[in-house]
Coordinates of C-alpha atoms and ligand atoms in Angstrom, one line a residue:
X298 CA -39.9 -19.9 40.3
X299 CA -36.3 -20.7 39.4
X300 CA -33.7 -18.0 39.9
X301 CA -32.1 -16.1 37.0
X302 CA -28.5 -16.8 35.9
X303 CA -27.6 -13.2 35.3
X304 CA -28.5 -9.7 36.5
X305 CA -28.2 -6.4 34.7
X306 CA -28.4 -2.9 36.1
X307 CA -28.9 -0.1 33.7
X308 CA -31.1 -0.3 30.6
X309 CA -29.3 2.2 28.5
X310 CA -28.2 1.6 24.9
X311 CA -25.5 -0.9 26.0
X312 CA -27.3 -2.6 28.9
X313 CA -30.4 -3.4 26.9
X314 CA -28.4 -5.0 24.1
X315 CA -26.1 -6.9 26.4
X316 CA -28.9 -8.5 28.4
X317 CA -30.5 -9.7 25.1
X318 CA -27.2 -11.1 24.1
X319 CA -26.8 -13.0 27.4
X320 CA -30.4 -14.3 27.2
X321 CA -29.9 -15.5 23.6
X322 CA -26.9 -17.4 24.8
X323 CA -29.0 -19.3 27.4
X324 CA -28.6 -17.1 30.5
X325 CA -31.9 -16.3 31.9
X326 CA -31.8 -12.7 33.2
X327 CA -33.3 -10.2 35.6
X328 CA -33.0 -6.4 34.9
X329 CA -33.2 -3.3 37.0
X330 CA -33.1 0.3 36.0
X331 CA -33.2 3.4 38.3
X332 CA -36.2 4.7 36.4
X333 CA -38.7 1.9 36.5
X334 CA -40.7 3.0 33.4
X335 CA -37.7 2.1 31.3
X336 CA -37.7 -1.4 32.7
X337 CA -41.5 -1.8 32.1
X338 CA -41.0 -0.5 28.5
X339 CA -38.2 -2.9 27.8
X340 CA -40.1 -5.9 29.2
X341 CA -43.1 -5.0 27.0
X342 CA -40.9 -4.4 24.0
X343 CA -37.6 -6.0 23.1
X344 CA -37.6 -8.1 26.2
X345 CA -41.1 -9.6 25.5
X346 CA -41.2 -13.4 25.3
X347 CA -37.6 -13.8 26.5
X348 CA -36.2 -15.4 29.6
X349 CA -35.9 -11.9 31.2
X350 CA -37.8 -10.7 34.2
X351 CA -37.7 -7.2 35.8
X352 CA -37.3 -5.9 39.3
X353 CA -38.6 -2.6 40.6
X354 CA -36.1 -2.4 43.5
X355 CA -32.7 -3.7 44.2
X356 CA -33.7 -6.1 47.0
X357 CA -36.2 -7.8 44.7
X358 CA -33.5 -7.8 41.9
X359 CA -31.0 -9.5 44.2
X360 CA -33.6 -12.0 45.4
X361 CA -34.4 -13.1 41.9
X362 CA -30.7 -14.1 41.1
X363 CA -29.1 -17.5 41.7
X364 CA -26.0 -17.6 43.9
X365 CA -23.2 -16.7 43.6
X366 CA -24.8 -13.7 41.9
X367 CA -23.4 -12.3 38.7
X368 CA -24.5 -8.7 38.2
X369 CA -23.4 -6.4 35.4
X370 CA -23.7 -2.7 35.9
X371 CA -24.1 -0.8 32.6
X372 CA -24.6 2.7 33.9
X373 CA -22.9 6.1 33.7
X374 CA -19.3 6.0 34.9
X375 CA -18.2 8.0 38.0
X376 CA -20.2 8.6 41.2
X377 CA -23.2 6.6 39.8
X378 CA -21.2 3.4 40.1
X379 CA -20.3 4.1 43.8
X380 CA -23.9 5.0 44.5
X381 CA -25.3 1.8 43.1
X382 CA -22.6 -0.3 44.9
X383 CA -23.7 1.4 48.2
X384 CA -27.4 0.8 47.4
X385 CA -27.0 -2.9 46.5
X386 CA -24.3 -4.2 48.8
X387 CA -26.6 -4.5 51.9
X388 CA -28.4 -7.3 49.9
X389 CA -25.4 -9.1 48.6
X390 CA -23.8 -12.2 50.1
X391 CA -20.3 -13.6 50.3
X392 CA -19.0 -14.6 46.8
X393 CA -21.5 -12.5 44.9
X394 CA -19.9 -10.6 41.9
X395 CA -20.4 -7.1 40.6
X396 CA -19.1 -6.3 37.1
X397 CA -18.7 -2.6 36.0
X398 CA -19.0 -2.7 32.2
X399 CA -18.9 1.1 31.8
X400 CA -16.1 3.4 30.8
X401 CA -14.7 3.8 34.4
X402 CA -11.4 5.5 35.2
X403 CA -9.0 2.6 36.0
X404 CA -8.0 4.1 39.4
X405 CA -11.6 4.1 40.5
X406 CA -11.7 0.4 39.6
X407 CA -8.5 -0.3 41.6
X408 CA -10.2 1.2 44.6
X409 CA -13.5 -0.6 44.1
X410 CA -11.8 -4.0 43.7
X411 CA -10.0 -3.5 47.0
X412 CA -13.1 -2.3 48.7
X413 CA -15.5 -5.0 47.5
X414 CA -13.0 -7.8 48.0
X415 CA -12.4 -6.7 51.6
X416 CA -16.1 -7.3 52.1
X417 CA -15.9 -10.8 50.5
X418 CA -17.6 -9.8 47.3
X419 CA -16.0 -10.0 43.8
X420 CA -15.6 -7.0 41.6
X421 CA -14.6 -7.0 37.9
X422 CA -13.9 -3.8 36.0
X423 CA -14.6 -4.6 32.4
X424 CA -14.2 -2.4 29.3
X425 CA -16.7 -3.3 26.6
X426 CA -16.4 -2.1 23.0
X427 CA -18.7 -2.5 20.1
X428 CA -21.5 0.0 20.5
X429 CA -25.1 -1.1 20.4
X430 CA -24.7 -3.6 17.6
X431 CA -21.6 -5.2 19.2
X432 CA -23.3 -5.4 22.5
X433 CA -26.2 -7.4 20.9
X434 CA -24.2 -9.5 18.5
X435 CA -20.9 -9.9 20.3
X436 CA -18.6 -7.2 21.7
X437 CA -15.0 -7.2 22.6
X438 CA -14.7 -7.4 26.4
X439 CA -11.7 -6.5 28.6
X440 CA -12.3 -7.8 32.1
X441 CA -9.8 -7.1 34.9
X442 CA -9.9 -8.0 38.6
X443 CA -8.9 -11.1 40.5
X444 CA -8.6 -14.3 38.5
X445 CA -11.1 -16.2 40.6
X446 CA -13.7 -13.6 40.0
X447 CA -13.1 -13.8 36.3
X448 CA -13.3 -17.6 36.3
X449 CA -16.8 -17.2 37.8
X450 CA -18.0 -15.4 34.7
X451 CA -15.7 -16.8 32.0
X452 CA -18.3 -19.1 30.5
X453 CA -20.9 -16.3 30.3
X454 CA -18.5 -13.8 28.7
X455 CA -17.0 -16.3 26.3
X456 CA -20.5 -17.0 24.9
X457 CA -21.5 -13.3 24.8
X458 CA -18.3 -12.0 23.1
X459 CA -17.6 -11.7 19.4
X460 CA -16.0 -14.8 18.0
X461 CA -13.0 -14.7 15.7
X462 CA -11.0 -17.6 14.1
X463 CA -8.9 -18.1 17.2
X464 CA -11.6 -17.8 19.8
X465 CA -13.9 -15.4 21.7
X466 CA -12.9 -11.7 22.0
X467 CA -12.5 -11.8 25.7
X468 CA -9.7 -12.9 28.0
X469 CA -8.6 -12.4 31.6
X470 CA -6.7 -9.1 31.1
X471 CA -5.1 -8.8 34.6
X472 CA -5.6 -7.7 38.1
X473 CA -7.1 -4.5 39.6
X474 CA -8.1 -1.8 37.1
X475 CA -6.2 -3.4 34.2
X476 CA -9.4 -4.1 32.2
X477 CA -10.5 -0.5 32.3
X478 CA -6.9 0.6 31.6
X479 CA -6.8 -1.5 28.4
X480 CA -10.3 -0.2 27.4
X481 CA -9.0 3.4 27.9
X482 CA -6.1 2.8 25.6
X483 CA -8.4 1.1 23.1
X484 CA -10.4 4.3 23.0
X485 CA -7.2 6.4 22.7
X486 CA -6.2 4.4 19.6
X487 CA -9.8 4.9 18.3
X488 CA -9.5 8.7 18.7
X489 CA -6.3 8.5 16.6
X490 CA -7.8 6.4 13.7
X491 CA -11.0 8.5 13.5
X492 CA -8.9 11.7 13.2
X493 CA -6.6 10.1 10.6
X494 CA -9.6 9.2 8.4
X495 CA -11.0 12.7 8.8
X496 CA -7.7 14.2 7.7
X497 CA -7.6 11.9 4.6
X498 CA -11.1 13.0 3.8
X499 CA -10.2 16.7 4.2
X500 CA -7.2 16.4 1.9
X501 CA -9.1 14.5 -0.8
X502 CA -11.8 17.2 -0.6
X503 CA -9.7 20.3 -0.4
X504 CA -6.6 19.4 -2.3
X505 CA -7.7 16.7 -4.7
X506 CA -11.1 18.3 -5.3
X507 CA -13.1 15.0 -4.7
X508 CA -16.7 14.8 -3.5
X509 CA -18.0 12.5 -0.8
X510 CA -19.0 9.8 -3.2
X511 CA -15.5 9.7 -4.8
X512 CA -13.9 9.7 -1.4
X513 CA -16.2 6.9 -0.4
X514 CA -15.0 4.9 -3.4
X515 CA -11.4 5.3 -2.2
X516 CA -12.5 4.1 1.3
X517 CA -14.1 1.1 -0.3
X518 CA -10.8 0.3 -2.1
X519 CA -8.8 0.8 1.1
X520 CA -11.1 -1.5 3.0
X521 CA -10.1 -4.4 0.7
X522 CA -6.4 -4.0 1.6
X523 CA -4.6 -5.9 4.4
X524 CA -3.2 -2.6 5.8
X525 CA -6.5 -0.7 6.0
X526 CA -9.3 -3.3 6.1
X527 CA -11.2 -2.2 9.3
X528 CA -14.5 -1.4 10.9
X529 CA -13.6 2.4 11.0
X530 CA -12.8 2.5 7.3
X531 CA -16.0 0.6 6.6
X532 CA -18.2 3.0 8.5
X533 CA -16.3 6.0 7.0
X534 CA -17.5 4.9 3.6
X535 CA -21.0 4.4 4.9
X536 CA -21.0 8.0 6.5
X537 CA -19.7 9.5 3.3
X538 CA -22.3 7.9 1.1
X539 CA -25.3 8.8 3.3
X540 CA -27.5 11.5 1.7
X541 CA -29.5 13.9 3.8
X542 CA -33.1 12.8 4.6
X543 CA -34.4 15.2 1.9
X544 CA -32.0 13.6 -0.6
X545 CA -30.4 17.0 -1.1
X546 CA -26.7 16.5 -0.6
X547 CA -24.4 14.6 1.6
X548 CA -25.3 14.6 5.3
X549 CA -21.6 14.6 6.3
X550 CA -21.3 18.1 4.8
X551 CA -24.2 19.4 7.0
X552 CA -22.8 18.2 10.3
X553 CA -21.3 20.8 12.6
X554 CA -17.5 20.4 12.8
X555 CA -17.2 20.3 16.6
X556 CA -16.2 17.0 18.1
X557 CA -16.3 16.4 21.9
X558 CA -13.7 14.7 23.9
X559 CA -14.3 13.2 27.3
X560 CA -13.0 10.5 29.7
X561 CA -11.0 7.8 27.9
X562 CA -9.2 9.9 25.2
X563 CA -8.1 12.4 27.8
X564 CA -7.1 9.6 30.3
X565 CA -5.0 7.8 27.7
X566 CA -2.9 11.0 27.1
X567 CA -2.7 11.7 30.9
X568 CA -1.6 8.2 31.6
X569 CA 1.0 8.4 28.8
X570 CA 2.4 11.6 30.2
X571 CA 2.5 10.2 33.8
X572 CA 4.2 7.0 32.6
X573 CA 6.6 8.6 30.2
X574 CA 5.1 6.9 27.1
X575 CA 5.3 8.7 23.8
X576 CA 1.8 8.9 22.1
X577 CA 1.9 12.0 19.8
X578 CA -0.5 10.7 17.2
X579 CA -3.1 9.9 19.8
X580 CA -2.5 13.3 21.5
X581 CA -2.8 15.1 18.2
X582 CA -6.2 13.5 17.7
X583 CA -7.4 14.6 21.2
X584 CA -6.1 18.1 20.6
X585 CA -7.8 18.2 17.2
X586 CA -11.1 17.6 19.0
X587 CA -10.3 20.3 21.5
X588 CA -9.5 22.9 18.8
X589 CA -12.5 21.9 16.8
X590 CA -14.8 22.8 19.7
X591 CA -13.6 26.4 19.4
X592 CA -15.8 27.0 16.5
X593 CA -16.6 30.7 17.1
X594 CA -12.9 31.6 17.5
X595 CA -12.0 29.6 14.4
X596 CA -14.5 31.5 12.3
X597 CA -13.1 34.8 13.6
X598 CA -9.5 33.8 13.0
X599 CA -10.3 32.7 9.4
X600 CA -10.8 36.3 8.5
X601 CA -7.7 37.6 10.3
X602 CA -5.0 34.9 9.9
X603 CA -3.6 33.8 6.6
X604 CA -2.1 30.4 5.6
X605 CA 1.2 30.0 3.9
X606 CA -0.3 30.4 0.4
X607 CA -3.3 32.1 -1.0
X608 CA -3.7 29.5 -3.8
X609 CA -7.0 28.1 -4.9
X610 CA -6.2 24.7 -3.5
X611 CA -8.0 22.4 -5.9
X612 CA -7.0 24.2 -9.2
X613 CA -3.4 25.0 -8.2
X614 CA -2.3 21.8 -6.6
X615 CA -2.2 18.4 -8.1
X616 CA 1.0 17.3 -6.3
X617 CA -0.9 14.9 -4.0
X618 CA -2.5 11.6 -5.0
X619 CA -4.6 9.1 -3.1
X620 CA -1.8 6.5 -3.1
X621 CA 0.3 8.9 -1.0
X622 CA -2.7 9.7 1.2
X623 CA -3.0 5.9 1.7
X624 CA 0.6 5.8 2.9
X625 CA -0.1 8.5 5.4
X626 CA -3.3 6.7 6.6
X627 CA -1.5 3.4 6.9
X628 CA 1.5 4.7 8.8
X629 CA -0.5 7.0 11.1
X630 CA -2.8 4.1 11.9
X631 CA 0.2 1.8 12.6
X632 CA 1.6 4.6 14.8
X633 CA -1.7 4.8 16.8
X634 CA -1.6 1.1 17.5
X635 CA 2.2 1.2 18.2
X636 CA 1.8 4.0 20.6
X637 CA -1.1 2.4 22.4
X638 CA 0.6 -0.9 22.7
X639 CA 3.8 0.8 24.0
X640 CA 1.7 2.6 26.6
X641 CA 0.2 -0.8 27.6
X642 CA 3.6 -2.3 27.9
X643 CA 5.0 0.4 30.1
X644 CA 1.8 0.5 32.3
X645 CA 2.0 -3.3 32.6
X646 CA 5.5 -3.0 34.1
X647 CA 4.7 0.0 36.3
X648 CA 1.4 -1.3 37.6
X649 CA 2.3 -5.0 37.7
X650 CA -0.6 -5.9 35.3
X651 CA 1.4 -8.6 33.6
X652 CA -0.5 -7.9 30.3
X653 CA -0.2 -10.5 27.6
X654 CA 0.1 -8.4 24.4
X655 CA -0.8 -11.0 21.9
X656 CA -4.0 -11.7 23.8
X657 CA -4.9 -8.1 23.9
X658 CA -4.5 -7.9 20.1
X659 CA -6.6 -11.0 19.8
X660 CA -9.6 -9.7 21.7
X661 CA -9.5 -6.5 19.6
X662 CA -9.8 -8.5 16.4
X663 CA -13.6 -8.8 16.6
X664 CA -16.5 -6.9 18.1
X665 CA -14.7 -3.6 18.9
X666 CA -14.5 -0.3 17.2
X667 CA -10.8 -0.6 16.4
X668 CA -11.1 -4.1 14.9
X669 CA -9.0 -4.4 11.8
X670 CA -6.9 -6.9 9.8
X671 CA -3.7 -5.1 11.2
X672 CA -4.5 -6.6 14.6
X673 CA -3.6 -10.1 13.3
X674 CA -0.1 -8.7 12.3
X675 CA 0.1 -7.0 15.8
X676 CA -0.8 -10.4 17.4
X677 CA 1.9 -12.2 15.3
X678 CA 4.5 -9.5 16.1
X679 CA 4.1 -10.0 19.8
X680 CA 3.9 -13.8 19.5
X681 CA 7.1 -13.7 17.5
X682 CA 8.8 -11.5 20.1
X683 CA 7.0 -11.2 23.5
X684 CA 9.7 -8.6 24.6
X685 CA 9.1 -6.4 21.5
X686 CA 9.6 -2.8 22.9
X687 CA 7.9 -1.1 19.9
X688 CA 5.7 -2.6 17.2
X689 CA 7.7 -0.5 14.6
X690 CA 10.7 -2.7 15.2
X691 CA 8.9 -5.8 14.0
X692 CA 10.0 -6.8 10.5
X693 CA 6.6 -6.5 8.9
X694 CA 5.9 -3.1 10.4
X695 CA 9.4 -1.7 9.8
X696 CA 9.0 -2.7 6.1
X697 CA 5.7 -0.7 6.0
X698 CA 7.5 2.3 7.5
X699 CA 10.4 2.1 5.1
X700 CA 8.1 1.7 2.0
X701 CA 5.6 4.4 2.9
X702 CA 7.4 7.2 4.8
X703 CA 8.2 9.2 1.7
X704 CA 4.5 9.1 0.8
X705 CA 3.6 10.3 4.3
X706 CA 6.2 13.1 4.0
X707 CA 4.8 14.2 0.6
X708 CA 1.3 14.4 2.1
X709 CA 2.5 16.4 5.1
X710 CA 4.5 18.8 2.9
X711 CA 1.6 19.3 0.5
X712 CA -0.7 20.0 3.4
X713 CA 1.7 22.4 5.0
X714 CA 2.3 24.3 1.7
X715 CA -1.5 24.7 1.3
X716 CA -2.2 25.5 4.9
X717 CA -4.5 22.4 5.5
X718 CA -4.2 21.1 9.0
X719 CA -3.1 17.4 9.3
X720 CA -2.3 17.0 13.0
X721 CA -2.1 13.2 13.1
X722 CA -0.2 12.9 9.9
X723 CA 2.4 15.5 10.8
X724 CA 2.7 14.2 14.4
X725 CA 3.2 10.7 13.0
X726 CA 5.9 11.9 10.6
X727 CA 7.7 13.6 13.5
X728 CA 7.3 10.6 15.7
X729 CA 8.8 8.3 13.0
X730 CA 11.6 10.7 12.2
X731 CA 12.4 11.1 15.9
X732 CA 12.2 7.4 16.7
X733 CA 14.5 6.5 13.9
X734 CA 17.1 9.2 14.8
X735 CA 20.0 7.9 16.8
X736 CA 21.1 11.4 17.9
X737 CA 18.5 14.0 18.6
X738 CA 19.2 17.7 19.5
X739 CA 18.4 17.2 23.2
X740 CA 22.2 17.6 23.9
X741 CA 21.6 21.3 23.4
X742 CA 18.5 21.2 25.7
X743 CA 20.7 19.5 28.3
X744 CA 23.3 22.2 27.9
X745 CA 20.8 25.0 28.4
X746 CA 19.3 23.3 31.5
X747 CA 22.8 22.9 33.0
X748 CA 23.6 26.6 32.0
X749 CA 20.6 28.2 33.8
X750 CA 19.9 25.6 36.5
X751 CA 23.0 23.5 37.1
X752 CA 20.9 20.4 36.2
X753 CA 24.0 18.5 35.1
X754 CA 24.4 16.2 32.0
X755 CA 25.9 13.0 30.9
X756 CA 28.4 12.7 28.1
X757 CA 28.6 10.5 25.0
X758 CA 32.4 9.9 25.4
X759 CA 32.7 9.1 29.1
X760 CA 30.7 7.8 32.1
X761 CA 29.6 10.1 34.9
X762 CA 27.5 13.2 35.7
X763 CA 29.0 16.5 34.6
X764 CA 28.4 20.2 35.2
X765 CA 30.0 23.1 33.3
X766 CA 30.4 26.7 34.5
X767 CA 28.9 28.0 31.2
X768 CA 29.0 31.8 32.1
X769 CA 32.5 32.0 33.5
Ligands
LIG294 P1 -25.6 5.9 29.6 O1 -26.3 7.0 29.0 O2 -24.1 6.1 29.8 O3 -26.2 5.4 31.0 C1 -27.5 5.3 31.1 C2 -27.9 4.4 32.2 O4 -27.2 4.8 33.4 C3 -29.4 4.5 32.5 O5 -29.8 3.2 32.7 C4 -29.5 5.3 33.7 O6 -30.6 5.1 34.4 C5 -28.2 4.9 34.5 N1 -27.8 5.8 35.5 C6 -27.3 7.0 35.3 N2 -27.0 7.6 36.5 C7 -27.4 6.7 37.5 C8 -27.4 6.7 38.9 N3 -26.9 7.7 39.6 N4 -27.8 5.6 39.5 C9 -28.3 4.5 38.8 N5 -28.4 4.5 37.5 C10 -27.9 5.5 36.8 O7 -25.8 4.5 28.7 P2 -24.9 3.7 27.8 O8 -24.6 4.4 26.5 O9 -25.6 2.4 27.7 O10 -23.5 3.5 28.6 C11 -23.4 2.8 29.8 C12 -21.9 2.7 30.1 O11 -21.2 2.0 29.0 C13 -21.2 4.1 30.2 O12 -20.2 4.1 31.1 C14 -20.6 4.3 28.8 O13 -19.5 5.2 28.8 C15 -20.2 2.9 28.5 N6 -20.1 2.5 27.0 C16 -21.0 3.0 26.1 C17 -20.9 2.6 24.8 C18 -21.9 3.2 23.8 O14 -21.6 2.9 22.6 N7 -23.0 3.8 24.1 C19 -19.9 1.8 24.4 C20 -19.0 1.3 25.4 C21 -19.1 1.6 26.7 P3 -31.9 6.1 34.2 O15 -32.7 5.4 33.1 O16 -32.7 6.0 35.5 O17 -31.5 7.4 33.9

């Protein structure tokens, strides 16, 4: 029997769809899952009649693959990856390649690349975005590791990836853990945009008095604009239109308002803090999820703490319109991308990833959760100026800021006046106002630090390091 081109370990939501994708692109496959019943079920179900065979143990799995072996692991990130590497490596031979397609922490990937390559195997850490549908029809893929390992799987990945007008949504991202780092930041941007759309919904509901169907109509309009046309706006409209199964009311209004945060969102913010990158919009989104999870405390606080006004929001306030809310959504989304790209640029320098920013924007244009028309503008901005320090300085983006910042400010002011939380909108406004201010009040912070701790300071009028005896 001829050997299979491609092996997959882990028949979860992603693995199952990815192997069907590979097979439909002409790569015969062999699958293995820790719990064999899942393999059997898959082979009798979605895998039936396909060029896909199964294996009940890892030795059999490895034996069924042509050499050099190309094996994708789609399993839970963390210790499970190390466990499977330990279990499979006795059966691997020189040149065989393992790909970790899960949401692994990029430092774990750095370690695994070094370890596996020291044993003459290849290892690729590859972020994959697109959910179940993307995995089946074409995801965005962010592979990192050594270039020679990438080249061994380039033809497979290029066929499996989403296709956009300028090619497949996959590229060689860079060495070591860079692929997983880029996926982490992708998810950080995703956190930001999801929270931004949730804030827009909340304002339209609580201040404008609109219902789900009216808000969905606004989302549909936004999705036709260059600035907001995106997968996340598209699915926001879908979610808002969905009725509960009994047809009684909107399902969104029946969902518990607690959002989890794990792994990638947290890692984006931690990396930004470590690297000195400013990501306030993304951080605000992460923190909004943390606060949302404190449901019992929030219910208690609602009866104890009061907002700035006791007005009936809808009847008393008409000072906010959907055009201004659109300004807030556009600028906050731009800020999420700008902060994510800035974090990538800084990480690229610090970790020697040599990331190509236009290519990263290109592979996010299709297949992934943050795909949007804005990414073409982002790609153009970095093509025009590969040294661009911040997206906001590109002429098209700075024009957006200049045209829309008063709308954003109106929205933040109305929200503040009415006590409606808009963490991403207000963080974005502060970010933009700070970024465009040539002189910030940190001169006083420096004075205080020198006063209590002799930390010294620099001056604006002469070179050098200075200290003042403040208390004498
Ligand atoms: P998942 O629930 O994260 O993982 C399920 C798979 O992992 C199952 O096949 C399970 O095997 C296997 N597994 C768990 N622990 C294992 C261990 N110690 N040894 C061997 N196998 C083990 O499934 P998923 O949602 O498809 O995600 C897979 C990876 O892709 C994760 O890292 C996830 O974060 C990432 N990801 C998910 C999505 C998404 O939309 N779901 C999108 C992008 C990336 P058993 O059947 O034996 O339990």
